[in-house]
Every structure is written in C-alpha cells, then in structure tokens.
Short mmCIF file of C-alpha atoms in Angstrom, two decimals:
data_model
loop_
_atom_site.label_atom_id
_atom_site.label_comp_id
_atom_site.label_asym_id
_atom_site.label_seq_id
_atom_site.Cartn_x
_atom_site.Cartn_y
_atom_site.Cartn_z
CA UNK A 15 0.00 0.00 0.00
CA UNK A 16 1.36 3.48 -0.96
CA UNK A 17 1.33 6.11 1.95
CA UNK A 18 0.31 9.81 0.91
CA UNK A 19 2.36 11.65 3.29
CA UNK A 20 -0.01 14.74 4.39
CA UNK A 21 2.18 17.30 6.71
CA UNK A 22 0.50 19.62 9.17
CA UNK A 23 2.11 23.21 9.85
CA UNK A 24 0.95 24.34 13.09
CA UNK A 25 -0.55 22.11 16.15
CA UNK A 26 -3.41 24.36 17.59
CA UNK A 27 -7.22 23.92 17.19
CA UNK A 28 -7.09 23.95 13.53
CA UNK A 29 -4.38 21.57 12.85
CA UNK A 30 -4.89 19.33 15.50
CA UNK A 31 -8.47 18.77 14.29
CA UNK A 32 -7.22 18.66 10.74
CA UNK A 33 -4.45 16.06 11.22
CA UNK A 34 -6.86 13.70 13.57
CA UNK A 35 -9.66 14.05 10.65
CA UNK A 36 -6.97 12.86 8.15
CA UNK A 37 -6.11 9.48 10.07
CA UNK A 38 -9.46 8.05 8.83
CA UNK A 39 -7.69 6.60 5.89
CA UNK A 40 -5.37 3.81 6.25
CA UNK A 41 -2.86 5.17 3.60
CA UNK A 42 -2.69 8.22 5.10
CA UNK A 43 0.54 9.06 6.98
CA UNK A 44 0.03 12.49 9.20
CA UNK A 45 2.76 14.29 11.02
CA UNK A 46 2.15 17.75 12.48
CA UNK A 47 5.01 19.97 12.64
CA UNK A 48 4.37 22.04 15.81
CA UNK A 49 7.20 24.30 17.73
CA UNK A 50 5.88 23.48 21.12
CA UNK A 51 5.37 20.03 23.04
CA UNK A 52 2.06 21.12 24.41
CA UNK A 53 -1.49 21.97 22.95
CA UNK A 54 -2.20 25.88 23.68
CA UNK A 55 -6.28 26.46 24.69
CA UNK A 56 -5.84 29.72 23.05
CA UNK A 57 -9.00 30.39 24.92
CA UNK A 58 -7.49 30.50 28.37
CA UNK A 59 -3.94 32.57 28.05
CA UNK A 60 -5.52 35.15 30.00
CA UNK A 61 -6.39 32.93 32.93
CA UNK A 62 -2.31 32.22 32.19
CA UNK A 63 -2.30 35.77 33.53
CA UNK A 64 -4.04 35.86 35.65
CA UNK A 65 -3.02 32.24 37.50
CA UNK A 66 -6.24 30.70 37.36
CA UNK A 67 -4.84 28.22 34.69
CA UNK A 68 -2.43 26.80 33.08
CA UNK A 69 -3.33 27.24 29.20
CA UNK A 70 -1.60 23.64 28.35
CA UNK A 71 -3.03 20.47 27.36
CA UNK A 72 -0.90 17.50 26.54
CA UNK A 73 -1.01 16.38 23.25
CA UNK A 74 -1.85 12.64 23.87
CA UNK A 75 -5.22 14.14 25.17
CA UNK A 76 -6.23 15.86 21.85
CA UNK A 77 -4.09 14.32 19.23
CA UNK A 78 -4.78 10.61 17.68
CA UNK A 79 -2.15 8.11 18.54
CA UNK A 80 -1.71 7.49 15.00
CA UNK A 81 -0.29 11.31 14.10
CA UNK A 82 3.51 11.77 14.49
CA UNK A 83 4.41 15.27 16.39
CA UNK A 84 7.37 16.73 15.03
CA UNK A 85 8.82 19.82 17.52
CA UNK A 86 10.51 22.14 15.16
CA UNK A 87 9.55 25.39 12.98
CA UNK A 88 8.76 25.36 9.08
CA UNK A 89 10.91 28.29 8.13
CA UNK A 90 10.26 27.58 4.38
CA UNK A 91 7.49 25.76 2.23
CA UNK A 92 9.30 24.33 -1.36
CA UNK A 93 6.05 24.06 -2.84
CA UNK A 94 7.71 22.87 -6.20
CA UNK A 95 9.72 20.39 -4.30
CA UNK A 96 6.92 19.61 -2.18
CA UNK A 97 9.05 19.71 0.42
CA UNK A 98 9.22 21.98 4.24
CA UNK A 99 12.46 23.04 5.39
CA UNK A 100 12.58 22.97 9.33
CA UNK A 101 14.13 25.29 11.87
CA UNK A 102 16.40 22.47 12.99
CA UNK A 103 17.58 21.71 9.60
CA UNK A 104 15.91 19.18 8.19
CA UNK A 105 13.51 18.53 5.12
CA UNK A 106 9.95 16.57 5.05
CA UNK A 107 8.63 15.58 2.01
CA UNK A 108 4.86 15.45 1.88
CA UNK A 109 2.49 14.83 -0.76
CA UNK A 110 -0.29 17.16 0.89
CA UNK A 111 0.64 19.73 3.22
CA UNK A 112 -2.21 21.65 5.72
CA UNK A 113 -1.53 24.94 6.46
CA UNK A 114 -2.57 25.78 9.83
CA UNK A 115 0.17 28.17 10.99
CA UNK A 116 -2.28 30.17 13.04
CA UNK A 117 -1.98 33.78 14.16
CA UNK A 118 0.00 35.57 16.93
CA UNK A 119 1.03 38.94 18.02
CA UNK A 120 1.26 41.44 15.46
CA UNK A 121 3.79 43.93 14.15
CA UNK A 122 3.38 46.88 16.69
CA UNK A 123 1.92 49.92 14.78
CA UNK A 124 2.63 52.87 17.82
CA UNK A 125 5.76 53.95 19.09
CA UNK A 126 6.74 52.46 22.61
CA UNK A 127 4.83 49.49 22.05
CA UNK A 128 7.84 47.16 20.99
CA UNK A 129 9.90 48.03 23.94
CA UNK A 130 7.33 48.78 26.89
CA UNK A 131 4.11 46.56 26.31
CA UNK A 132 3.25 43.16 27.04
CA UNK A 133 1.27 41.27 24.46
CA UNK A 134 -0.84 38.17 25.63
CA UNK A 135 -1.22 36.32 21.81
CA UNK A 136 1.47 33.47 22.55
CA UNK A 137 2.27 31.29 25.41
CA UNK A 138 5.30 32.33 26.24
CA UNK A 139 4.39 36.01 25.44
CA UNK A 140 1.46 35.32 28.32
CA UNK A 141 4.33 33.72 30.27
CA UNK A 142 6.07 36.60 30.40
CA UNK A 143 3.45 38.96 31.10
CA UNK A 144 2.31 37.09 34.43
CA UNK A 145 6.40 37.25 35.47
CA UNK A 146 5.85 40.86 34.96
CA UNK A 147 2.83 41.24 37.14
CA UNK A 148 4.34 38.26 39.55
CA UNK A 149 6.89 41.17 39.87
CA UNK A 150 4.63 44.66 40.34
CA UNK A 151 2.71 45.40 43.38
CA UNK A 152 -0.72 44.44 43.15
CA UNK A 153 -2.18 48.38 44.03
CA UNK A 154 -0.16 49.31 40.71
CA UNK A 155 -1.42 50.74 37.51
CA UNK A 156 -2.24 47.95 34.95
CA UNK A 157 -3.56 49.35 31.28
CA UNK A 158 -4.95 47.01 28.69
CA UNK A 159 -5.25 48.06 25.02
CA UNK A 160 -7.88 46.58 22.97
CA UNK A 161 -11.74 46.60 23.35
CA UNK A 162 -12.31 43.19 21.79
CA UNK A 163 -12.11 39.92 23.32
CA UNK A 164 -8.37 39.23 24.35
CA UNK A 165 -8.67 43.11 26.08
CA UNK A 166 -11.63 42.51 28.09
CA UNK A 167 -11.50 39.12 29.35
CA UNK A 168 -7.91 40.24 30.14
CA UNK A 169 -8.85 43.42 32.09
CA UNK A 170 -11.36 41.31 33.68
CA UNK A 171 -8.90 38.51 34.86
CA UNK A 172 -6.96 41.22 36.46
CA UNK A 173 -9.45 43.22 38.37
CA UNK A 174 -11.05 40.13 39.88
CA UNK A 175 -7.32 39.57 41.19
CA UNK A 176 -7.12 42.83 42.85
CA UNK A 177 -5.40 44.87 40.22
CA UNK A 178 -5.98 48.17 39.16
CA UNK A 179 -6.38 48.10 35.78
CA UNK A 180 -7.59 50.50 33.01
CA UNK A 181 -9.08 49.10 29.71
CA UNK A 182 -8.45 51.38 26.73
CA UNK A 183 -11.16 50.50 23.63
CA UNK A 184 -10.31 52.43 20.85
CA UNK A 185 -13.54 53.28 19.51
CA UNK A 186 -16.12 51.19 21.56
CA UNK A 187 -16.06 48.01 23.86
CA UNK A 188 -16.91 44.86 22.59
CA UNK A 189 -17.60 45.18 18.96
CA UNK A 190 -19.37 42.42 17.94
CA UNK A 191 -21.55 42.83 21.36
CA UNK A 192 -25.44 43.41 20.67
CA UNK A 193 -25.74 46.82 22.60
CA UNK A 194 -27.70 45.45 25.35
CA UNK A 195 -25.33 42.98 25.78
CA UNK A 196 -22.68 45.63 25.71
CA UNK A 197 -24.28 47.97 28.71
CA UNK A 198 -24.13 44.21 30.78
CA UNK A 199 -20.43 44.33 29.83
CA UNK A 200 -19.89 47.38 30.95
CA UNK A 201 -21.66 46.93 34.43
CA UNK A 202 -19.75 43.75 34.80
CA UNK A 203 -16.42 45.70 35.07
CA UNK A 204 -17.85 48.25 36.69
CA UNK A 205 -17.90 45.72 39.48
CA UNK A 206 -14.87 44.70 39.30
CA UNK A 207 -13.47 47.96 39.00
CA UNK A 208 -11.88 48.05 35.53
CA UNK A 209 -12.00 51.96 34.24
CA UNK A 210 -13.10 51.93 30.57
CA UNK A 211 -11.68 54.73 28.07
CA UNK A 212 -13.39 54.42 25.20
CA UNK A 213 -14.45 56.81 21.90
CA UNK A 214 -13.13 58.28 19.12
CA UNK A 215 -10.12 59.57 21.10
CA UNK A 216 -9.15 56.47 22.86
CA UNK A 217 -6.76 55.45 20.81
CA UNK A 218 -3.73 55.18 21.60
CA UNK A 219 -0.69 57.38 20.14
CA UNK A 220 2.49 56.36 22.43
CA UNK A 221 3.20 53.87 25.42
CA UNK A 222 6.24 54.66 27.56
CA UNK A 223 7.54 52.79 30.68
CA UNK A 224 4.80 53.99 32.71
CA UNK A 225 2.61 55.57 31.09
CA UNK A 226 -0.01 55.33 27.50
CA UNK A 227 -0.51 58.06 25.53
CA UNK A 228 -3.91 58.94 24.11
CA UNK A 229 -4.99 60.99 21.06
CA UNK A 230 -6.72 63.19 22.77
CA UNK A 231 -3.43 64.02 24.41
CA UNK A 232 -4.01 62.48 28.02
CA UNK A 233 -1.74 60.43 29.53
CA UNK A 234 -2.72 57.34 31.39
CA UNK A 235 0.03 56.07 34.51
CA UNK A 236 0.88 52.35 33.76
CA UNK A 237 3.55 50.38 35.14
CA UNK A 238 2.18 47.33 33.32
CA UNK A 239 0.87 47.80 29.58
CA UNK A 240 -1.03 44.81 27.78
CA UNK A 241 -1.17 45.27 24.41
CA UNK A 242 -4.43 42.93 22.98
CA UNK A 243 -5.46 44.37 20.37
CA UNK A 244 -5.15 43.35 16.72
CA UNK A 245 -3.67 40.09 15.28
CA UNK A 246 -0.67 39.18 12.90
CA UNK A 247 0.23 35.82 10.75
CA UNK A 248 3.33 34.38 10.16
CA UNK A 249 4.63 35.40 7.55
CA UNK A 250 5.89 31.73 5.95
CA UNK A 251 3.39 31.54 3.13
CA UNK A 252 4.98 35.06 1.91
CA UNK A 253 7.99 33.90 2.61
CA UNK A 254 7.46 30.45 0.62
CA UNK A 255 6.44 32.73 -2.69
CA UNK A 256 2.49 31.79 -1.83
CA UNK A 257 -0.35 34.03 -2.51
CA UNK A 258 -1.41 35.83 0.56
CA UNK A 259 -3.87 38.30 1.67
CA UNK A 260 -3.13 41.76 2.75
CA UNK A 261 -2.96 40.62 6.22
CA UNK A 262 -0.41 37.65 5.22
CA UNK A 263 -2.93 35.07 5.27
CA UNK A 264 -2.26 32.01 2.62
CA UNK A 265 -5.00 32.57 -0.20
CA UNK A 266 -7.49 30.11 -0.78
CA UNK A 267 -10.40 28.90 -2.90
CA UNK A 268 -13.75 27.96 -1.11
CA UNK A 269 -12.47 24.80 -0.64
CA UNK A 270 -9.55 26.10 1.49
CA UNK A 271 -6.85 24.92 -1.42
CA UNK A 272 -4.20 27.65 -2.31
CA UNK A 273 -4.71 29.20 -5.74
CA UNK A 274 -1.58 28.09 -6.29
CA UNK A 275 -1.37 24.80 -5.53
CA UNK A 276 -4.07 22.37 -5.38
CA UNK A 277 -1.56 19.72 -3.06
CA UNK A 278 -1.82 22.86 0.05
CA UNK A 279 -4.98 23.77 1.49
CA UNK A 280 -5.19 26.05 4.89
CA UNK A 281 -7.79 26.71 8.13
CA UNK A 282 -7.86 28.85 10.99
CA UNK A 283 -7.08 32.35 11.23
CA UNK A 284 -3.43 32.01 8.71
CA UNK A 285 -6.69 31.47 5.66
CA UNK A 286 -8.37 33.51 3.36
CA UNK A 287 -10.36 31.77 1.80
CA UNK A 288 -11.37 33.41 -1.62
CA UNK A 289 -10.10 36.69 0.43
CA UNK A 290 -12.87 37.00 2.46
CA UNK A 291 -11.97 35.31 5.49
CA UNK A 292 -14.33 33.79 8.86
CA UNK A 293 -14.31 35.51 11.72
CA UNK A 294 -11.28 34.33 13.80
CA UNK A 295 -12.09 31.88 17.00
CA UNK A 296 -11.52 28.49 18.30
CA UNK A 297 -14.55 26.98 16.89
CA UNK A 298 -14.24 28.65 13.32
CA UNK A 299 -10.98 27.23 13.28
CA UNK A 300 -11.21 23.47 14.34
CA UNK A 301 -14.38 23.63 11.78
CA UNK A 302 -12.28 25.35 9.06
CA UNK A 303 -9.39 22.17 10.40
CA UNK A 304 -12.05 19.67 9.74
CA UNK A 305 -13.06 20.88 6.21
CA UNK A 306 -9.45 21.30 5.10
CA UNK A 307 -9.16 17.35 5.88
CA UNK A 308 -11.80 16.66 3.83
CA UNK A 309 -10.49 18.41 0.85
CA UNK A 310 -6.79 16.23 0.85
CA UNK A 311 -9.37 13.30 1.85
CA UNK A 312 -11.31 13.73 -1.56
CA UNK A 313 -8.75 14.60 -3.44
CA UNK A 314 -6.73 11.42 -2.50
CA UNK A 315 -9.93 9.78 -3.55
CA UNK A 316 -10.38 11.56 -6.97
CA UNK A 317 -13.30 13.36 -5.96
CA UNK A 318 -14.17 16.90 -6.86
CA UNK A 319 -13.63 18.59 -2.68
CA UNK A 320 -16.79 20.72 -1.15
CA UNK A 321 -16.70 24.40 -0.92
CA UNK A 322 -16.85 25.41 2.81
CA UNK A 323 -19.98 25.89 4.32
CA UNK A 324 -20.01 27.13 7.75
CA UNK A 325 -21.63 29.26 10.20
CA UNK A 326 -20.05 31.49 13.27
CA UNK A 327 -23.26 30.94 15.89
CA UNK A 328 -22.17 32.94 19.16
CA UNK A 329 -19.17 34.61 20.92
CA UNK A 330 -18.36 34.11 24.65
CA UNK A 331 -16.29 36.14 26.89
CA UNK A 332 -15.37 35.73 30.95
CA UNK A 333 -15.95 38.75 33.27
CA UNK A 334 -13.43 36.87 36.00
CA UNK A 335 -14.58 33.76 37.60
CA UNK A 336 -18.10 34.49 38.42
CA UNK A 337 -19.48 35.70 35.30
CA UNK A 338 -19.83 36.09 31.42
CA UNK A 339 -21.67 36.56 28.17
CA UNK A 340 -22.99 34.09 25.77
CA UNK A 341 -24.16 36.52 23.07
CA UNK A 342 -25.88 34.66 19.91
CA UNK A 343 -25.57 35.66 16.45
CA UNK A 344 -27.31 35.57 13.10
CA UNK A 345 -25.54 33.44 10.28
CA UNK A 346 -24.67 37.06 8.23
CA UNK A 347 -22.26 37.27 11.88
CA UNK A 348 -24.55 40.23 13.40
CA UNK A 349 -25.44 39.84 17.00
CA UNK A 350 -28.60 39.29 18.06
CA UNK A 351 -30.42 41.18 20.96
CA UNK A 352 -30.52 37.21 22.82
CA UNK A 353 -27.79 36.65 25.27
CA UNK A 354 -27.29 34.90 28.31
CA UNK A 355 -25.02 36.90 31.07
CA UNK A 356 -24.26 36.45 34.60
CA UNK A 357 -23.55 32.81 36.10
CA UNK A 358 -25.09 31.54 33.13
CA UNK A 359 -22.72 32.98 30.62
CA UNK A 360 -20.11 32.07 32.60
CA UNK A 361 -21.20 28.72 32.68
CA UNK A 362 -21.66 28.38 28.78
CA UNK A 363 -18.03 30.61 28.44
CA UNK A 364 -16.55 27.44 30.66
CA UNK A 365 -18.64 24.91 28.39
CA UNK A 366 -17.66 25.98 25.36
CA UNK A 367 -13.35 26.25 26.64
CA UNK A 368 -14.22 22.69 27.53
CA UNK A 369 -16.11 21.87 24.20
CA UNK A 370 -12.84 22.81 22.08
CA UNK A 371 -10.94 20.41 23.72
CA UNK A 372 -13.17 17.48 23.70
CA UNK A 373 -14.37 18.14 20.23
CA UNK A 374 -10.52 17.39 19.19
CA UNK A 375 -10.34 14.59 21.59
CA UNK A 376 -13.26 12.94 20.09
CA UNK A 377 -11.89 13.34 16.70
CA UNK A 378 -8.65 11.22 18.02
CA UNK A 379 -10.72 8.41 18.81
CA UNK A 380 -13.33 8.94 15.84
CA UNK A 381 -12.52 10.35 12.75
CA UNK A 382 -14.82 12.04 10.59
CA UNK A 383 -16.99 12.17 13.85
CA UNK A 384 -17.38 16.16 14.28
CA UNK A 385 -19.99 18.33 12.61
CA UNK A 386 -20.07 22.26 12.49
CA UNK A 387 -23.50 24.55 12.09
CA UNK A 388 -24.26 25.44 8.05
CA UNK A 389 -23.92 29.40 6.57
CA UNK A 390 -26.76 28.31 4.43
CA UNK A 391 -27.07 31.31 2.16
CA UNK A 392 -25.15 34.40 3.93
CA UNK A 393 -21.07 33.55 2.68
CA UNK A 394 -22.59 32.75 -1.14
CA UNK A 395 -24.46 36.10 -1.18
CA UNK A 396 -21.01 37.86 0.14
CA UNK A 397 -19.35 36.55 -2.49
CA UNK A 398 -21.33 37.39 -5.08
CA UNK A 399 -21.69 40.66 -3.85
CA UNK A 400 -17.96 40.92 -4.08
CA UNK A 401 -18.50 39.75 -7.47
CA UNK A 402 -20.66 42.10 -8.89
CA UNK A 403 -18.78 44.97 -7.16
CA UNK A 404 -15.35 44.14 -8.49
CA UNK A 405 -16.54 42.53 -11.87
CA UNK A 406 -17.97 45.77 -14.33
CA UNK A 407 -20.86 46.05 -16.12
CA UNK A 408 -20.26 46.49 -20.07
#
C-alpha cells in the first residue's frame, strides 16, 4: 500500500483537528510539525495571567495516537519540491501539506509598544506577562489596550485579582456585542473595577515605561501595559512565494486549497479563503481544520472537494470567575439582541473552553466524527456581492 504523506504546519485547534480528521484513511501518513510540546487552549492565556490556569493540554489528550508530532519550525514551504524546510535543519517531504500556521502577536503599529508593552497572543508572550505582574505590586497601575475579546477578558482577569487596571477600547467596547449585551459588559467591570476609556479619542498614540498616551493628548500612569489588540500571521506563506492576503494570510479557494497549488490547502485564522476570510475563534478554526481534511481526503480519492460551508453561531467572553456573556448571532455574523449573562454565561463561556478540547479529543478516537453549524445562504451572497462589485458592467 502506498502512503500519501499529508504534513501539518501548526498544532493548535485547527491543525490538530485537521491532522486527527486525516487518520481516517489507512494510507494516510500524518505528522504535524508544531514548535511546542504542548497543545495551547488559546481560549485561556488570560487565565495564564491571571493564575487561574495553566493554558496547556498535553497532546496525547487531543491528538490521535496514529499522528507523528514533530517539535521544530517550518521556516520555508518548497512548494515545487513539495518539500518543508525545518528550523532544525531538516527537510519533510509530503504529498499534501495543511496549512494551519495560526496567528500571533502582530507587528506593533505605535511607538513604545515594541519596547514597553506586554502582548498576551502566545504562550510564552502570556508567560512573560504574568512574570511581569508576579513582579509589580498588586495596588499598581495595569492598562490594557484593545476593546475586543483578548482586552476585556484580560482586564477582567486582572481586576477580579485585585489589580488596578484601566481598559483602553479604541472606539467602543466589545464590537461584535449586541448593545444590550454591551451595557451588561460594561456593568460587569464596573464591578470589578476596571475603568473603561473608550471613543473616538481612545486610541492610543504612544506607550512609555509607565505611562499610554492617548490621542486626545491624556496620559494614562501604567507600570504594566497589555497590548491585545489586533492580530498578525506568520509570515511563511509570503515567505514560501504563496499568494497571501493583505494581512499575510495564505489565499485560498472555497475549498480552502491555495490558488496556487491544489496539493496545500489552509484553516484557521493564517486562511483567506477566496479573500474574504471567517471571523477568527476556536470553533471557526477546528471547523475550518475539519473541512481542510476533507479536501486532501477527496482529493486522495479523486473526488471533486466541497466548498466550505459554515456558520459562526455565538461569541463568549469571561468577566473573571463568576461571570460572562454568551451573546448569539445571526448566520450574516450580526449579534442578536438574545444573550445569556451572569452565572449563566459564565457557565456556557466554561462549556464551550471545555467543548474545544473534547471536540478534538473525540476526533482522536473517531474520525470524521465532528460536525459544524451550516452558513446556508449568507457567505454565497457575500461573495457574489464581491463579485458584482469588483466585476464591471459592459
């Protein structure tokens, strides 16, 4: 029996799901090539902050026994070659390769940043952020940046540990929030005592060693800076002479294969597919893993792979241990006014951390097993929409 050798770049909730997907075949060989020896819950790095949890999983819990981990960086795809070049200096050969790189902390855009802030995308960059605080009195300033996600369940972690901490939004807190949902945000750190700066001057212009600078010219005292907002890719597709996005994301069709080569395909947040990429979270990318597998599964078969189809139904974020926010959304990614809050949405933000990591673990055992909710009709009329707008009219 001939193996196809299928390589995995990347080992978090995309890849992981991807490569366990891809053992259903018995001629399938999968190896994920992975820089750490632990699974990241990208979903709890601010608990890593705050010392409320770990943010590891070993990978015999999430990844099937029949996937080889590789510890090492890709620092160049041969696509020609169909070959990876590894950190440590080695090649792999591969016949299908899953791009699943993921996304991390991204270039810093205002001055100070580089030097004097803490960013909380990584592991280690978490790791070092909770030495920090390990390090500063507990009554000292603590600024967050960032109004979506990462900043407030960040501030949050903080403030229900004692800090002091002041959350800077940009424009306004919790954009994907339903309004009502977003005044029961507010009053949640109200209670813990997070100070929100938010509006069309909270940006922020400069960060110092203690102290952010706003564009309305004030200047906030910090003797700990987060910075959480925005995102960045690696930059190996680039690098590799793929088509990417503006962001750096590898370009794909609706499938999730490269436009330039049908043996790659990508998922999770490193994907664009047909430039119009999902809404980045755990669950859109273990889906976007899944579907990925099932394009190198059909093409190994000689079948003609699926487009994706795939909806983004809620977002969850923890106010500190003792509550959260479920907030529901419609399938065009709008919120809806329907939300559950206090212990309940704490409850449902625990579920679904929990959910991520069994949905891979029961993947392992059976794959094929795991099944996302449908778009339906929303992603087809974006695209043609996109169509007709870039497309003229004779």
């Amino acid at each position: 029996m001939t193996n196809n050798e299928v390589l995995v770049i990347g080992g978090g909730y995309a890849g992981v799901m991807a490569a366990n997907r891809l053992t259903q075949r018995d001629d399938v060989r999968v190896t994920v090539i992975n820089p750490r020896q632990v699974f990241v819950p990208r979903l709890r790095l601010h608990q890593l902050v705050g010392a409320t949890h770990d943010a590891v999983v070993d990978y015999p819990h999430v990844l099937s026994d029949k996937v080889r981990l590789v510890v090492d960086s890709v620092t160049r795809i041969d696509a020609a070659g169909r070959t990876v070049q590894l950190a440590g200096g080695d090649s792999i050969g591969y016949d299908y390769l899953v791009y699943a790189v993921g996304s991390g902390i991204p270039a810093p855009q205002v001055p100070g940043a580089a030097e004097f802030a803490y960013p909380v995308a990584t592991l280690e960059a978490a790791q070092r952020l909770r030495s920090a605080l390990f390090d500063t009195p507990s009554s000292a300033a603590v600024t967050v940046i960032g109004g979506g996600p990462t900043g407030i369940e960040t501030a949050a972690e903080l403030a229900g540990q004692g800090r002091a901490v002041t959350l800077v939004c940009g424009s306004v807190l919790g954009p994907y929030l339903h309004p009502k949902a977003r005044r029961t945000a507010h009053k949640y750190l109200a209670k813990l005592g997070v100070k929100v700066v938010e509006g069309s001057d909270a940006t922020v212009t400069a960060i110092g060693r203690d102290a952010v600078v706003l564009g309305d010219g004030r200047t906030l005292a910090s003797a700990v800076t987060i910075w959480a907002a925005g995102f960045g890719v690696p930059d190996l597709a680039a690098r590799s002479g793929l088509s990417v996005d503006a962001a750096g994301r590898l370009l794909t069709d609706e499938t999730l294969t490269s436009v330039d080569d049908e043996r790659i395909v990508a998922a999770g947040d490193s994907s664009a597919p047909s430039d119009l990429p999902f809404r980045m979270s755990a669950y859109t990318a273990y889906c976007l893993g899944a579907h990925a597998a099932d394009t190198v599964l059909h093409r190994i078969a000689g079948e003609q792979p699926a487009a994706i189809d795939l909806a983004f139904p809620a977002m969850c974020l923890s106010f500190g241990r003792d509550a959260g926010i479920y907030q529901l959304g419609h399938k065009d990614e709008t919120a809806m006014r329907l939300y559950f809050g206090g212990f309940a949405g704490k409850k449902l933000k625990e579920f679904a951390c929990e959910a991520g990591i069994k949905h891979l673990a029961t993947e392992a055992r059976k794959p094929g097993s795991h099944h996302w909710f449908s778009d339906g009709k929303h992603r087809p009329a974006q695209l043609q929409a996109r169509h007709d707008h870039t497309v003229p009219v004779d």
